[in-house]
Every structure is written in C-alpha cells, then in structure tokens.
Coordinates of C-alpha atoms in Angstrom, one line a residue:
M838 CA -218.0 -54.1 124.0
S839 CA -216.5 -56.8 121.8
A840 CA -219.6 -59.1 122.3
W841 CA -221.9 -56.1 121.5
I842 CA -220.0 -55.4 118.3
S843 CA -220.2 -59.1 117.2
S844 CA -224.0 -59.1 117.8
H845 CA -224.6 -55.7 116.3
L846 CA -221.7 -55.4 113.8
L847 CA -223.7 -53.7 111.0
T848 CA -225.2 -51.1 113.3
F849 CA -221.8 -50.4 114.6
L850 CA -220.3 -50.0 111.1
V851 CA -223.0 -47.5 110.2
F852 CA -223.3 -45.4 113.3
A853 CA -219.8 -45.4 114.7
P854 CA -218.6 -43.1 111.9
L855 CA -221.7 -41.0 112.4
F856 CA -221.3 -40.5 116.2
W857 CA -217.6 -40.1 115.9
G858 CA -218.1 -37.5 113.1
L859 CA -220.5 -35.5 115.3
I860 CA -217.9 -35.5 118.1
V861 CA -215.2 -34.4 115.8
I862 CA -217.2 -31.6 114.1
A863 CA -217.8 -30.0 117.6
F864 CA -214.0 -29.3 118.0
P865 CA -213.1 -25.7 117.6
E866 CA -210.8 -24.5 114.8
R867 CA -207.8 -24.2 117.0
L868 CA -208.0 -28.0 117.7
A869 CA -208.3 -28.9 114.0
P870 CA -205.1 -31.1 114.0
L871 CA -206.5 -33.1 116.9
A872 CA -209.9 -33.4 115.3
R873 CA -208.3 -34.6 112.1
L874 CA -206.2 -37.2 113.9
L875 CA -209.3 -38.5 115.8
A876 CA -211.2 -38.8 112.5
L877 CA -208.3 -40.8 111.0
L878 CA -208.0 -43.1 114.0
G879 CA -211.8 -43.6 114.1
S880 CA -212.1 -44.5 110.5
T881 CA -209.1 -46.8 110.7
G882 CA -210.6 -48.6 113.7
V883 CA -213.9 -49.1 111.7
F884 CA -211.9 -50.6 108.8
F885 CA -210.1 -53.2 110.9
I886 CA -213.3 -54.1 112.8
A887 CA -215.1 -54.6 109.5
L888 CA -212.2 -56.5 108.0
I889 CA -211.9 -58.9 110.9
H890 CA -215.6 -59.6 111.4
L891 CA -216.9 -59.6 107.8
L892 CA -214.2 -61.8 106.4
R893 CA -214.5 -64.2 109.3
A894 CA -218.1 -64.8 108.4
S895 CA -217.7 -64.7 104.6
P896 CA -220.9 -65.4 102.7
E897 CA -218.8 -67.8 100.7
Y898 CA -219.3 -70.2 103.6
G899 CA -223.0 -69.3 104.1
A900 CA -222.7 -67.2 107.2
L901 CA -224.4 -63.8 107.0
F902 CA -224.9 -60.8 109.2
D903 CA -228.5 -59.7 109.5
E904 CA -230.1 -57.2 111.9
R905 CA -233.8 -56.5 111.7
I906 CA -236.3 -54.9 114.1
P907 CA -239.6 -53.0 113.5
W908 CA -238.9 -49.3 113.3
F909 CA -242.0 -47.2 112.7
T910 CA -245.2 -47.1 110.5
I911 CA -245.9 -44.4 107.9
V912 CA -249.5 -44.1 106.5
G913 CA -250.1 -47.7 107.6
L914 CA -246.9 -49.1 106.0
P915 CA -244.4 -50.7 108.3
V916 CA -240.7 -49.7 108.0
D917 CA -238.1 -52.0 109.3
Y918 CA -234.6 -51.2 110.5
H919 CA -233.1 -54.0 108.4
L920 CA -229.4 -54.2 107.7
A921 CA -227.7 -57.2 106.1
A922 CA -224.2 -58.1 104.7
D923 CA -224.1 -60.7 102.0
G924 CA -222.1 -61.5 98.8
L925 CA -223.5 -58.6 96.9
N926 CA -222.3 -55.9 99.3
L927 CA -219.5 -57.5 101.3
W928 CA -216.6 -56.1 99.3
L929 CA -218.2 -52.8 98.6
V930 CA -218.6 -52.3 102.4
L931 CA -214.9 -53.2 102.9
L932 CA -213.9 -50.9 100.0
T933 CA -215.7 -48.0 101.7
T934 CA -214.0 -48.6 105.1
F935 CA -210.7 -49.1 103.3
L936 CA -210.7 -45.9 101.2
T937 CA -211.9 -43.6 104.0
P938 CA -208.9 -43.7 106.3
L939 CA -206.5 -43.9 103.3
T940 CA -208.1 -40.7 101.8
L941 CA -207.9 -38.8 105.1
F942 CA -204.3 -39.8 105.5
G943 CA -203.4 -39.3 101.9
T944 CA -204.8 -35.7 101.8
W945 CA -203.5 -34.8 105.2
N946 CA -202.0 -31.5 104.1
S947 CA -204.4 -30.7 101.2
I948 CA -207.1 -29.0 103.3
T949 CA -205.8 -26.3 105.6
K950 CA -209.0 -24.3 106.3
R951 CA -211.4 -25.9 108.8
A952 CA -209.6 -29.2 108.3
G953 CA -211.4 -30.8 111.4
T954 CA -214.8 -30.0 110.0
A955 CA -213.9 -31.5 106.6
A956 CA -212.7 -34.6 108.3
A957 CA -215.9 -34.9 110.3
L958 CA -217.9 -34.6 107.1
F959 CA -216.0 -37.5 105.7
L960 CA -217.0 -39.6 108.6
L961 CA -220.7 -38.6 108.1
L962 CA -220.4 -39.4 104.4
E963 CA -218.9 -42.8 105.3
A964 CA -221.9 -43.5 107.6
G965 CA -224.3 -42.6 104.8
M966 CA -222.5 -44.8 102.2
L967 CA -222.3 -47.8 104.6
G968 CA -226.0 -47.4 105.6
A969 CA -227.1 -47.4 101.9
L970 CA -225.0 -50.5 101.1
L971 CA -226.3 -52.5 104.1
A972 CA -229.9 -51.3 104.1
Q973 CA -232.4 -54.0 103.0
D974 CA -235.6 -52.0 103.6
L975 CA -236.2 -49.8 100.6
L976 CA -237.3 -46.7 102.6
L977 CA -234.3 -47.1 104.9
F978 CA -232.1 -47.4 101.8
Y979 CA -233.7 -44.2 100.4
L980 CA -233.0 -42.3 103.6
F981 CA -229.3 -43.2 103.6
W982 CA -229.2 -42.5 99.8
E983 CA -230.4 -39.0 100.4
A984 CA -228.2 -38.5 103.6
M985 CA -225.1 -39.1 101.5
L986 CA -225.8 -36.0 99.5
L987 CA -225.4 -33.4 102.2
P988 CA -221.8 -34.1 103.3
M989 CA -220.6 -34.3 99.7
Y990 CA -222.5 -31.1 98.9
F991 CA -220.7 -29.2 101.6
L992 CA -217.3 -30.8 100.8
I993 CA -217.6 -29.6 97.2
G994 CA -219.3 -26.3 98.0
V995 CA -217.0 -25.2 100.8
W996 CA -213.6 -26.8 100.1
G997 CA -213.8 -27.0 96.3
G998 CA -212.2 -24.9 93.5
E999 CA -213.2 -21.6 92.0
D1000 CA -216.5 -22.9 90.5
R1001 CA -217.3 -25.0 93.6
K1002 CA -220.8 -23.5 94.2
Y1003 CA -221.9 -24.2 90.6
A1004 CA -220.5 -27.8 90.8
A1005 CA -222.1 -28.4 94.2
N1006 CA -225.5 -27.1 93.1
K1007 CA -225.4 -29.1 89.9
F1008 CA -224.5 -32.2 91.8
I1009 CA -227.4 -31.8 94.3
L1010 CA -230.0 -30.9 91.7
Y1011 CA -229.2 -33.8 89.4
T1012 CA -229.3 -36.4 92.1
L1013 CA -232.4 -34.9 93.9
A1014 CA -234.4 -34.7 90.6
G1015 CA -233.8 -38.4 89.9
S1016 CA -234.4 -39.4 93.5
L1017 CA -237.8 -37.6 93.8
L1018 CA -239.3 -39.5 90.9
W1019 CA -237.9 -42.7 92.3
L1020 CA -239.5 -41.9 95.7
V1021 CA -243.0 -41.5 94.0
A1022 CA -242.5 -44.9 92.4
L1023 CA -241.2 -46.4 95.6
L1024 CA -244.2 -45.2 97.6
Y1025 CA -246.6 -46.5 94.9
V1026 CA -245.2 -50.0 95.0
A1027 CA -245.0 -50.0 98.8
S1028 CA -248.7 -49.1 98.9
K1029 CA -249.5 -52.1 96.7
A1030 CA -247.3 -54.4 98.7
G1031 CA -248.2 -53.1 102.2
S1032 CA -244.5 -53.0 103.0
F1033 CA -241.1 -51.5 102.1
A1034 CA -239.5 -55.0 102.1
P1035 CA -238.1 -55.7 98.6
P1036 CA -239.4 -59.3 98.4
L1037 CA -242.9 -58.2 99.2
M1038 CA -242.7 -55.3 96.8
A1039 CA -241.3 -57.6 94.1
Q1040 CA -244.4 -59.8 94.5
A1041 CA -246.7 -56.8 94.3
V1042 CA -245.0 -55.6 91.1
Q1043 CA -245.8 -58.9 89.3
T1044 CA -249.5 -58.3 89.8
L1045 CA -249.4 -54.9 88.0
P1046 CA -249.9 -54.4 84.3
D1047 CA -246.8 -54.7 82.1
K1048 CA -246.9 -51.0 81.1
V1049 CA -247.1 -49.9 84.8
Q1050 CA -244.1 -52.2 85.6
K1051 CA -242.0 -50.6 82.9
T1052 CA -243.0 -47.1 84.0
L1053 CA -242.0 -47.8 87.6
F1054 CA -238.8 -49.4 86.5
L1055 CA -237.9 -46.3 84.6
A1056 CA -238.3 -44.2 87.7
F1057 CA -236.0 -46.5 89.7
A1058 CA -233.5 -46.7 86.7
L1059 CA -233.4 -42.9 86.4
A1060 CA -232.3 -42.4 90.0
F1061 CA -229.6 -45.1 89.7
A1062 CA -228.5 -44.0 86.3
V1063 CA -227.9 -40.4 87.5
K1064 CA -225.7 -41.7 90.4
I1065 CA -223.6 -44.0 88.1
P1066 CA -223.7 -41.6 86.0
L1067 CA -224.9 -43.1 82.7
F1068 CA -224.9 -41.1 79.5
P1069 CA -226.6 -38.6 79.0
L1070 CA -227.1 -38.0 82.7
H1071 CA -223.3 -37.7 83.4
T1072 CA -222.7 -34.0 83.0
W1073 CA -222.7 -33.3 86.7
L1074 CA -219.8 -35.7 87.3
P1075 CA -216.8 -33.9 85.5
D1076 CA -217.8 -30.6 87.2
A1077 CA -218.1 -32.2 90.7
H1078 CA -214.8 -34.1 90.3
T1079 CA -212.9 -31.1 89.0
E1080 CA -214.1 -28.7 91.7
A1081 CA -214.1 -31.1 94.6
P1082 CA -211.1 -31.3 96.9
T1083 CA -208.9 -34.3 96.3
A1084 CA -210.4 -36.3 99.1
G1085 CA -213.9 -35.6 97.8
S1086 CA -213.0 -36.8 94.3
V1087 CA -211.5 -40.0 95.7
I1088 CA -214.6 -40.9 97.7
L1089 CA -216.9 -39.8 94.9
A1090 CA -215.2 -42.1 92.4
G1091 CA -214.3 -44.8 94.8
V1092 CA -217.6 -45.5 96.4
L1093 CA -220.4 -43.0 95.7
L1094 CA -220.8 -43.8 92.0
K1095 CA -221.1 -47.5 92.8
L1096 CA -224.4 -47.0 94.7
G1097 CA -226.0 -46.6 91.3
T1098 CA -224.9 -49.9 89.8
Y1099 CA -225.4 -51.6 93.2
G1100 CA -229.0 -50.3 93.2
F1101 CA -229.7 -52.0 89.9
I1102 CA -228.3 -55.3 91.2
R1103 CA -229.9 -55.2 94.6
F1104 CA -233.3 -53.7 93.8
A1105 CA -234.1 -52.9 90.2
I1106 CA -233.5 -56.4 88.7
P1107 CA -235.2 -58.4 91.5
M1108 CA -238.2 -56.1 91.6
F1109 CA -238.7 -55.5 87.8
P1110 CA -237.1 -58.5 86.1
S1111 CA -239.2 -58.4 82.9
A1112 CA -238.9 -54.7 82.6
F1113 CA -235.1 -54.9 83.0
I1114 CA -234.9 -57.5 80.3
H1115 CA -237.1 -55.3 78.1
Y1116 CA -234.8 -52.3 78.6
A1117 CA -231.5 -54.3 78.7
Q1118 CA -230.7 -53.4 75.1
A1119 CA -231.3 -49.6 75.7
L1120 CA -229.1 -49.7 78.8
A1121 CA -226.4 -51.6 77.0
I1122 CA -226.4 -49.1 74.2
L1123 CA -226.2 -46.2 76.6
S1124 CA -223.4 -48.0 78.4
V1125 CA -221.4 -48.3 75.2
I1126 CA -222.0 -44.7 74.3
A1127 CA -220.7 -43.8 77.8
I1128 CA -217.7 -46.0 77.3
I1129 CA -216.7 -44.4 73.9
Y1130 CA -217.9 -40.9 74.6
G1131 CA -216.2 -40.7 78.0
A1132 CA -212.9 -41.9 76.4
L1133 CA -213.1 -39.5 73.4
V1134 CA -213.8 -36.5 75.6
A1135 CA -211.0 -37.5 78.0
M1136 CA -208.6 -37.4 75.1
V1137 CA -209.1 -33.7 74.5
Q1138 CA -208.8 -32.6 78.1
W1139 CA -206.1 -30.1 79.2
D1140 CA -206.7 -30.7 82.9
I1141 CA -205.4 -34.0 84.3
K1142 CA -208.1 -34.2 86.9
K1143 CA -210.9 -33.6 84.4
L1144 CA -209.3 -36.3 82.2
V1145 CA -209.6 -38.8 85.0
A1146 CA -213.1 -37.6 85.7
Y1147 CA -214.2 -38.4 82.1
S1148 CA -212.4 -41.8 82.4
S1149 CA -214.9 -42.5 85.2
V1150 CA -217.8 -42.1 82.9
S1151 CA -216.1 -44.6 80.5
H1152 CA -215.2 -47.1 83.2
M1153 CA -218.6 -47.0 84.9
G1154 CA -220.1 -47.6 81.4
F1155 CA -218.3 -51.0 81.5
V1156 CA -219.9 -51.8 84.9
M1157 CA -223.4 -51.1 83.6
L1158 CA -222.7 -53.1 80.4
G1159 CA -221.8 -56.1 82.5
I1160 CA -225.1 -55.8 84.4
S1161 CA -227.1 -55.3 81.2
S1162 CA -225.7 -58.6 79.8
M1163 CA -227.7 -60.5 82.4
T1164 CA -225.1 -63.3 82.4
V1165 CA -223.3 -64.6 85.4
I1166 CA -219.9 -63.9 83.9
G1167 CA -220.9 -60.3 82.9
T1168 CA -222.5 -59.5 86.2
Q1169 CA -219.6 -61.0 88.2
G1170 CA -217.3 -58.8 86.0
A1171 CA -219.4 -55.8 86.9
M1172 CA -219.1 -56.6 90.6
L1173 CA -215.3 -56.9 90.3
Q1174 CA -215.1 -53.8 88.1
M1175 CA -216.9 -51.7 90.8
L1176 CA -214.1 -52.6 93.2
N1177 CA -211.4 -52.1 90.5
H1178 CA -212.7 -48.7 89.6
G1179 CA -212.8 -47.7 93.3
I1180 CA -209.2 -48.7 93.8
S1181 CA -207.6 -47.5 90.5
T1182 CA -209.5 -44.3 89.8
G1183 CA -209.5 -43.4 93.5
A1184 CA -205.7 -43.8 93.4
L1185 CA -205.4 -41.6 90.3
F1186 CA -207.3 -38.8 92.0
L1187 CA -205.0 -39.2 95.0
L1188 CA -201.9 -39.0 92.8
V1189 CA -203.2 -36.0 90.9
G1190 CA -203.9 -34.3 94.2
M1191 CA -200.4 -35.0 95.4
L1192 CA -199.0 -33.4 92.2
Y1193 CA -201.3 -30.4 92.6
D1194 CA -200.3 -29.8 96.2
R1195 CA -196.7 -29.4 94.9
A1196 CA -197.2 -27.7 91.5
H1197 CA -200.5 -25.8 92.2
T1198 CA -201.6 -26.6 88.7
R1199 CA -203.2 -29.5 86.9
M1200 CA -202.8 -28.4 83.3
I1201 CA -200.9 -31.0 81.2
A1202 CA -199.1 -28.2 79.3
D1203 CA -197.6 -27.0 82.6
F1204 CA -195.6 -30.2 83.0
G1205 CA -193.0 -32.2 81.3
G1206 CA -190.0 -34.2 82.6
V1207 CA -191.7 -35.0 85.9
A1208 CA -190.2 -38.5 85.8
S1209 CA -186.7 -37.0 86.3
K1210 CA -187.8 -34.9 89.3
M1211 CA -190.1 -37.4 91.0
P1212 CA -189.2 -41.0 90.1
I1213 CA -191.0 -42.6 93.0
F1214 CA -194.2 -40.7 92.2
T1215 CA -193.8 -41.6 88.5
T1216 CA -193.6 -45.3 89.4
F1217 CA -196.8 -45.3 91.4
F1218 CA -198.6 -43.2 88.8
L1219 CA -197.6 -45.6 86.0
I1220 CA -198.7 -48.7 87.9
V1221 CA -202.1 -47.2 88.7
T1222 CA -202.4 -45.9 85.1
L1223 CA -201.7 -49.4 83.7
S1224 CA -204.3 -50.9 86.0
S1225 CA -206.8 -48.4 84.8
I1226 CA -206.0 -49.3 81.2
G1227 CA -206.5 -52.9 82.0
L1228 CA -203.1 -54.3 81.7
P1229 CA -202.9 -58.1 82.2
L1230 CA -201.9 -59.1 85.8
T1231 CA -203.7 -55.9 87.1
N1232 CA -207.2 -55.7 88.5
G1233 CA -208.6 -53.8 85.5
F1234 CA -207.9 -56.5 83.0
V1235 CA -209.9 -59.2 84.8
G1236 CA -213.0 -57.0 85.3
E1237 CA -213.1 -55.8 81.7
F1238 CA -212.4 -59.3 80.3
L1239 CA -215.3 -60.8 82.2
I1240 CA -217.7 -58.0 81.2
L1241 CA -216.8 -58.3 77.5
N1242 CA -217.0 -62.1 77.7
G1243 CA -220.3 -62.0 79.4
T1244 CA -221.7 -59.5 77.0
Y1245 CA -220.5 -61.5 74.0
I1246 CA -222.2 -64.7 75.1
A1247 CA -225.3 -62.9 76.4
G1248 CA -228.6 -64.5 75.3
F1249 CA -229.6 -61.2 73.5
A1250 CA -229.3 -60.9 69.8
W1251 CA -227.4 -57.6 70.2
G1252 CA -224.8 -59.0 72.6
R1253 CA -221.9 -59.7 70.2
M1254 CA -222.1 -56.4 68.4
I1255 CA -222.3 -54.4 71.6
A1256 CA -219.3 -56.4 73.0
I1257 CA -217.2 -55.6 69.9
L1258 CA -218.1 -51.9 70.1
A1259 CA -217.2 -51.8 73.8
T1260 CA -213.7 -53.1 73.1
L1261 CA -213.0 -49.7 71.4
G1262 CA -213.2 -48.1 74.8
I1263 CA -210.3 -50.2 76.0
V1264 CA -208.2 -49.0 73.0
L1265 CA -209.2 -45.4 73.6
G1266 CA -208.5 -45.7 77.3
A1267 CA -204.9 -46.7 76.6
V1268 CA -204.6 -43.8 74.1
Y1269 CA -205.7 -40.9 76.4
L1270 CA -204.0 -42.2 79.6
L1271 CA -200.7 -43.1 78.0
W1272 CA -200.7 -39.9 76.0
M1273 CA -201.2 -37.9 79.2
V1274 CA -198.4 -39.9 81.0
K1275 CA -196.0 -39.4 78.1
R1276 CA -196.5 -35.6 78.0
V1277 CA -196.5 -35.1 81.8
F1278 CA -193.7 -37.4 82.8
W1279 CA -191.5 -37.9 79.7
G1280 CA -192.4 -34.9 77.6
P1281 CA -190.0 -32.0 77.0
V1282 CA -189.3 -30.2 80.3
N1283 CA -191.3 -27.0 80.6
T1284 CA -188.6 -24.4 81.2
D1285 CA -191.0 -21.6 82.3
E1286 CA -190.1 -20.6 85.8
D1287 CA -193.8 -20.5 86.7
S1288 CA -194.5 -23.9 85.2
G1289 CA -195.7 -26.9 87.2
T1290 CA -192.5 -28.8 86.8
A1291 CA -190.5 -25.8 88.2
H1292 CA -192.4 -26.2 91.5
L1293 CA -191.5 -29.8 91.9
H1294 CA -188.7 -29.9 94.5
E1295 CA -189.3 -33.2 96.4
D1296 CA -190.6 -36.7 95.7
L1297 CA -193.2 -38.5 97.7
N1298 CA -192.7 -38.5 101.4
A1299 CA -193.1 -41.5 103.8
R1300 CA -196.8 -40.7 104.5
E1301 CA -197.8 -40.6 100.9
I1302 CA -195.9 -43.8 100.1
A1303 CA -197.6 -45.5 103.0
V1304 CA -201.0 -44.6 101.5
L1305 CA -200.1 -45.8 98.0
V1306 CA -198.5 -49.1 98.9
P1307 CA -201.7 -50.8 100.1
I1308 CA -203.4 -49.6 96.9
V1309 CA -200.7 -51.1 94.7
V1310 CA -201.0 -54.4 96.7
M1311 CA -204.7 -54.5 96.0
I1312 CA -204.2 -53.8 92.3
F1313 CA -202.0 -56.9 91.9
W1314 CA -203.9 -59.0 94.3
M1315 CA -207.1 -58.4 92.4
G1316 CA -205.4 -59.0 89.1
L1317 CA -203.6 -62.2 90.1
H1318 CA -206.2 -63.8 92.3
P1319 CA -209.6 -62.3 91.5
Q1320 CA -211.4 -65.3 92.9
T1321 CA -210.8 -63.9 96.4
F1322 CA -213.3 -61.1 95.5
L1323 CA -215.6 -63.1 93.2
A1324 CA -216.3 -66.2 95.4
S1325 CA -218.7 -64.5 97.8
S1326 CA -220.9 -63.0 95.0
Q1327 CA -221.0 -66.1 92.8
A1328 CA -224.0 -67.8 94.4
P1329 CA -226.1 -64.6 95.0
V1330 CA -225.5 -63.5 91.3
E1331 CA -226.6 -66.9 90.0
Q1332 CA -229.7 -66.9 92.2
L1333 CA -230.5 -63.3 91.1
L1334 CA -230.4 -64.1 87.4
K1335 CA -232.2 -67.4 87.9
E1336 CA -235.1 -65.6 89.6
A1337 CA -235.1 -62.9 87.0
K1338 CA -235.4 -65.5 84.3
A1339 CA -232.5 -64.1 82.4
P1340 CA -232.1 -65.3 78.8
A1341 CA -229.8 -68.3 78.6
P1342 CA -226.3 -67.3 77.4
R1343 CA -225.0 -68.5 74.1
M1344 CA -222.6 -71.4 74.1
S1345 CA -219.0 -70.5 74.2
V1346 CA -216.5 -72.1 71.8
M1347 CA -215.3 -74.4 74.5
Q1348 CA -218.8 -75.7 75.1
V1349 CA -219.4 -76.2 71.4
Q1350 CA -216.3 -78.3 71.2
G1351 CA -217.1 -80.2 74.3
V1352 CA -214.1 -78.9 76.2
K1353 CA -214.5 -78.5 80.0
P1354 CA -213.5 -74.9 81.0

C-alpha cells in the first residue's frame, strides 16, 4: 500500500477523501458520531500523507509528482487524466489538507442534525478542491471546479442560517453563470488546439486575432473573478459566509476562494499573456476598489461574521493586485497571501463560530466585556486579528508588504498610484477589526440577561485549544520565516512572468544607489 501511495500519491490525495466520504455518507443517522469520527480520522490521515510525501519531494529541489494517462476522447479531442504537484500548488494542496481536519474537529459540536452527512460532504468537497488544484488538463480542471459546487451548495442550503436557501441559490447561480461562459471559451480554444492540454492551447491562442484573444481571456477571467470574488462580482460571498455553518465558512474562505486567483496564475496568464497585460490595469483598479470597498462596508457591519466576510473581499483584493502587478515580488506576495488569508480568515470564522455556539448571537451590540469572561478565547482572537491586520512578525504583514512593493515597482505607469491607494486598505482593516475587538472584548458589559455576554459561562475547552494552537504556530512561522513557503514557487513564478513577457519592473531605490539587496 505504501509503495502504491508513493507511485500514485496525487490520485490518492484526490480520491481517498471521495471514497471515504461516500462510505461515511452511507452511515445511518443513529451512527452519526461514528461517521463524524471516521471523517475526522480519514481527513487527518490524508493530511499527514500529503505532508510527508509532498515536502519530501519539494519542488525547491526539482522533484515533482506527475501522473498522466489518456482518459477519453470527446468530439475528437483527447482528454488526459493529468495531475501534477509543483511550486504553484504545493502549499495550497497542503493548506487544503491541513484545514479540513482542523475544521471538522473545531466545529465538532456545531452541527447536531445529520452530522455524519455533513462531515461526509466535507470530504467530498476536499476531494473536489484537491482535484482542481492538481489538475493540469483544462477539461479535468473544469470538471473538478464544478464538482466543488455541489457539496458547498448542500452545506449552505441544509445546515445554514435562516436565509440559507437564498444564499445557496445565489452562490450556485453566480458561480455557474461565470463557469458556463468559460466553458464555451475553453471548448473553442481546445478545438483550435486539438487538445485540452494548456501548453497546446496556449500555442493555439497565439495564432488567433488579438480581439479574439481578449474576448476569450475575458470569459476565463469572469469565471475566476466570480470565485475570488472580485468587485463587483462579490455580492454572493457575504450572504454565503453569513448563512453557511461555521465549517462551511472556514473552508469557503480558507480554500475555495483561492481557486479563482490560482486559475489566473495557472491558466489565464500562460494562455493569454498579451491579453492579461492589456487588462492588467483594469484588474488592478477593480482590486483596489475591492480592497477599499470591502473595508468600508466591513466597518458598518453589526454582525461579526458578516464583518469577517467583507474583510475577505478586501483581502482577496490584495491577492489579485499582486497578480496584476506582473512582478516576481508582487506575484510571490500573492502566493503567500493566499495561504495567509486561508489561515487567518479561516481562524476568524472558527473563533466566531465558537463564540456563537456559546452565545447564540453574532451581533456586536450583544457583547461587551468578553475578555473578562473568556481570557483564553480573547488571547487567540486577538492574535488572529492582528495577523489579519498585518502586524509585523505575523503572516499578514509579509504578504501585504510584498504585494505593495511589487505593485509599486511594477513596469506599468499606474503601479505607484495604485500601490499608494491600496495602502488605505491596510489602515481601514486595522480600523474595522480593532474597533470590533474593542467593543466585543473590552467594551461596556452588556447587562441584559438575554445578551450574548450573559450566555458566556466557560472559556475554550481542550479540543478548541488544540485546534487553534497549530493555526497560531502557522501565523508566526509564516511571519518569521516566509521563505519556507516562498522558496518552492520562486522559480515557477519567474518562469511564468518571463514567458508572459511581463513589463520589466522599475528599479528600486537600492538598485539605483547600487546597493545589493
């Protein structure tokens, strides 16, 4: 079995959660605790197997996992079962396998109705996310991309809040609308290339007229922008986050949104380099709008979970801005910030869920003086909040610094102005998050007997602390030694931008003065 896993690691990572989830979902309701336990053990096993094998063959040292066999033919076009792990997806795959068991364990008591079925859906969702991250054939990527929607749709629609059906339908309609236009463009390019292999499709695109290339790029960009989500296609996200169960929000913020920015890096830029350069300014402007708009709307929220949801819009705007800069520094910052957002915002949703499980409310006005009742919880919440703000020594600082630096030295005329405007998002992020923390944890105690604070009778238990400690370790590890997470993507990012003929970045002050960085 060990030798089989070593030879077919990527297939194992994708399909082990799928088959395990299908087994778990067959358990009757009376065996829900056992089903949930099996789901947790299965996802934990997948994480450790991924960790051991992927890090042992880190792309930093040139060793890659690659599995490719012919699969089937559709209208004369060959489709390959092609999975690969490299520097562009290594840490996103590990993030997915890391967050899944932590989420299941962290929300152990949050779902009481059909808990086994919900846990099984999480395994199916994990399989879809891993398949999309590892797929190298574009039709295979599309199939996994669409497969991710169903488990999340049911998690929101069945286990969500009062408006869960509206949020679930909005989520599925937005993502499907963008994906269908993308499918048309994908099939058109594949027909020209005679294959769904991205390198061959990229060659075929270069033979097409400039206007056709730009139109096809917009179809790809629309699907990816909806998933990020980029302003003004973001409106499904706050509803989905607010209505989803805690575990759904963690995975949605932690991994699912990253598939949009990953799609730009993996497929859109290599296939449509000139079109991406043409639209880079528009994407950067939309990113800055998302950064500032998301922060401003977060400032006026009464619901803590909705505040965190709008912070996702703002933070993902930073990721897209780094990609739009088309600099190695900015793109590397975007790669790191994808991981940062998954860790920090995922943790915020976990913490808000733990608070809601005790208080049965998420309204900021229902709290006050939480720090005196839950000091351990307050400590974890403050650490995660500071990382989300981008405090130096935490993960958020490094990612945002690299993105702003890369944007400022970008070879586009608009780079410096956009970078300056984007810094406003950091200031506003500190405002809305610290203001919320002040009111909830150190504000006047709400003396109403039905208030949220009145329902807080116990601090975090051992299970919840065990879930949060690894996250805090990651926050400081990524902040103190980001090179651990940047080394594997350095060479692929440089090659990507070189092949895309990205504009040469402006010289930094150190280069002008002849100082070696």
